[in-house]
Amino acid sequence: MFTGIITGTGTITHTRPLGQSNEHGVALRVQAPAGYLDGAALGESIALNGACMTVTALPGGDAFEVEVSAESLACTCGLGAPGPVNLERALRAADRLGGHIVTGHVDGIGRVVRFEAVGESFALSICAPATLARYLARKGSVAVNGVSLTINAVRDTPSGCEIDINLIAHTVQHTTLHTLAAGAPVNLEIDLIARYLERMNAIPAAAA
């Protein structure tokens, strides 16, 4: 589990195919900030751009490695090539829940419609897939590339669902969101509560 409060930004420095076919994934080496991996162990979870990954190697020098399956590559963006990534280590039971409950399971890929400075903040609009529209609500939560954010407005469109988000300067400066531009893909994870509400509504209560 995660909170969507990014604790560092890293860089995918190397990628290595795990096989020769499209059914194979890739191994990634990620360079983390100095000291970020203190106390880290093999097998622990670290979210990369909102996608939960398992640490498979700790080669030293504040670097770690993960293996990304073909399925994960197909369902996410920003993990198949070198570049910057948001990092969050897994939630501990004693940690503050500063954002919202995030599982690290990406639900779909959205597209940035607008990203620009407005006063002291930044306006971000994203077109989400139509399949996620029912889970997105005004003042609800969504994780964008692993960042916990609040939805300010929702507009259903023929091609999907457009959401508006306001970002404070601190969030932009301390995550990779400052690299966004119109047309850029982003990983989206819906709020965990919405998942359970849909399941509860889909299955009638058993007769007494």
C-alpha atoms as one frame of an Amber mdcrd trajectory, in Angstrom:
protein
   0.000   0.000   0.000   1.014   3.602  -0.669  -0.340   7.081   0.059   0.369
   8.965  -3.161   2.758  11.296  -1.334   5.892  11.135  -3.464   9.007  10.728
  -1.334  11.587  11.200  -4.071  12.213  11.335  -7.785  14.571   8.945  -9.515
  15.773   8.105 -12.976  15.497   4.889 -14.960  19.082   4.630 -16.189  19.149
   1.223 -17.860  16.630  -1.181 -19.355  17.276  -4.824 -20.202  14.882  -7.121
 -22.075  13.976 -10.266 -20.154  13.421 -12.205 -23.370  13.095 -11.936 -27.123
   9.318 -11.997 -27.585   6.499  -9.556 -26.845   5.526 -11.809 -23.956   8.700
 -10.853 -22.093   9.092  -7.804 -19.913  12.111  -5.706 -19.016  14.465  -5.251
 -16.096  15.021  -1.671 -14.986  17.807  -0.071 -13.017  16.671   3.035 -11.167
  18.925   5.659  -9.647  17.375   7.001  -6.445  18.312  10.115  -4.429  21.201
   9.820  -1.984  20.144   7.870   1.101  16.703   7.060  -0.304  17.266   3.318
  -0.043  18.531   3.306   3.548  17.097   0.186   5.164  15.748  -1.158   1.856
  15.716  -4.926   1.348  15.259  -7.296  -1.534  11.601  -8.083  -2.120  10.198
  -4.826  -0.769   7.797  -2.716  -2.798   8.561   0.660  -4.363   6.090   2.491
  -6.593   7.453   3.872  -9.876   5.126   6.479 -11.407   2.353   4.903  -9.379
   3.044   1.287 -10.367   4.005  -1.053  -7.521   7.247  -2.897  -8.271   9.331
  -5.422  -6.329  13.002  -4.723  -5.666  14.986  -7.572  -7.247  18.525  -6.237
  -6.767  20.384  -3.603  -4.766  23.664  -3.094  -6.658  24.711  -0.169  -4.458
  25.273   3.489  -5.130  21.643   4.374  -4.305  20.419   2.246  -7.208  17.894
  -0.567  -7.285  16.501  -2.918  -9.898  13.010  -4.178 -10.661  11.461  -6.453
 -13.265   8.419  -5.187 -15.163   6.231  -7.827 -16.816   4.845  -7.462 -20.327
   1.386  -7.081 -18.763   2.555  -4.168 -16.623   4.239  -2.519 -19.601   1.005
  -2.788 -21.585  -1.062  -1.226 -18.788   1.237   1.640 -17.822   3.344   4.392
 -19.332   6.808   5.723 -18.562   8.367   2.425 -17.478   9.764   1.006 -20.701
  12.624   3.422 -21.351  15.144   5.597 -19.479  13.704   8.727 -17.911  12.507
  10.347 -14.674  10.065   8.591 -12.347   8.208   9.405  -9.147   9.193   7.167
  -6.251   7.325   6.101  -3.143   8.346   3.378  -0.728   5.580   1.232   0.740
   3.429   2.521   3.580   4.320   1.392   7.100   1.614   0.829   9.700   2.854
   3.745  11.814   3.075   6.237   8.918   0.770   9.215   8.464  -1.711   8.790
   5.617  -1.050  12.170   4.033  -2.711  11.467   0.677  -5.183   8.617   0.145
  -4.937   4.837   0.037  -3.121   3.882  -3.178  -2.517   0.265  -4.173   0.049
   0.806  -6.912  -2.188  -0.949  -9.453  -2.623   1.332 -12.463  -6.209   1.305
 -13.799  -5.650   3.086 -17.088  -3.660   5.614 -19.062  -4.916   9.159 -19.445
  -3.773  11.999 -21.703  -2.884  15.500 -20.574  -5.181  18.083 -22.161  -3.836
  21.144 -20.370  -0.958  21.929 -18.030  -0.135  25.550 -17.345   0.593  28.020
 -14.585  -2.415  29.882 -13.187  -1.440  32.388 -10.538   0.701  30.659  -7.923
  -0.684  27.231  -8.890  -0.895  25.003 -11.950  -3.986  23.837 -13.815  -3.924
  20.228 -14.995  -6.646  18.695 -17.163  -6.565  15.027 -18.109  -8.722  12.978
 -20.451  -9.307   9.625 -18.771 -10.590   6.488 -20.553 -14.373   6.109 -20.652
 -14.044   2.896 -18.608 -12.829   4.950 -15.628 -15.441   7.716 -15.841 -17.807
   6.190 -13.287 -15.055   6.150 -10.663 -14.071   9.820 -10.976 -15.986  12.379
  -8.942 -15.663  16.033  -7.992 -13.609  16.346  -4.792 -12.708  12.677  -5.075
  -9.158  11.367  -5.178  -7.075  10.082  -8.087  -3.415   9.101  -8.383  -1.632
  10.609 -11.404   1.773   9.018 -12.012   1.574   7.976  -8.377   0.738  11.440
  -7.000  -2.362  11.720  -4.810  -4.493  14.553  -6.183  -7.997  15.993  -5.695
 -10.393  16.285  -8.635 -11.941  19.745  -8.914 -14.280  19.123 -11.849 -15.461
  16.250 -14.045 -16.808  16.458 -17.601 -18.041  13.423 -19.515 -17.171  13.549
 -23.216 -17.817  11.236 -26.187 -14.226   9.980 -25.984 -13.955   9.573 -22.230
 -13.959  11.723 -19.114 -12.058  14.955 -18.590 -10.942  15.893 -15.081  -9.543
  19.179 -13.795  -6.933  19.276 -11.044  -5.193  22.150  -9.270  -1.547  21.638
  -8.349   0.324  23.722  -5.826   3.869  24.749  -6.714   5.364  22.417  -4.082
   3.827  19.348  -5.744   5.068  20.387  -9.177   8.572  21.104  -7.916   8.988
  17.865  -5.949   7.582  15.383  -8.463   8.038  14.673 -12.162   4.724  16.390
 -12.942   6.625  19.494 -14.027   7.614  17.570 -17.179   4.007  17.188 -18.342
   2.691  18.818 -21.506  -0.468  18.527 -23.594  -0.666  15.075 -25.146   1.556
  13.373 -22.566   0.345   9.995 -21.235  -0.092   9.533 -17.482  -0.787   6.566
 -15.245  -4.126   6.764 -13.430  -5.310   4.862 -10.388  -8.861   5.335  -9.150
  -9.747   5.599  -5.488  -9.850   2.248  -3.694 -13.260   2.980  -2.151 -14.788
   3.361  -5.622 -13.686  -0.176  -6.509 -15.519  -1.696  -3.571 -18.629   0.412
  -4.063 -18.946  -0.849  -7.631 -18.559  -4.458  -6.497 -21.101  -4.025  -3.723
 -23.622  -2.503  -6.102 -23.059  -5.194  -8.741 -23.830  -8.144  -6.455 -27.172
  -8.129  -4.584 -27.034  -8.984  -0.911 -27.748 -12.652  -0.231 -31.307 -13.414
   0.818 -31.679 -13.850   4.547
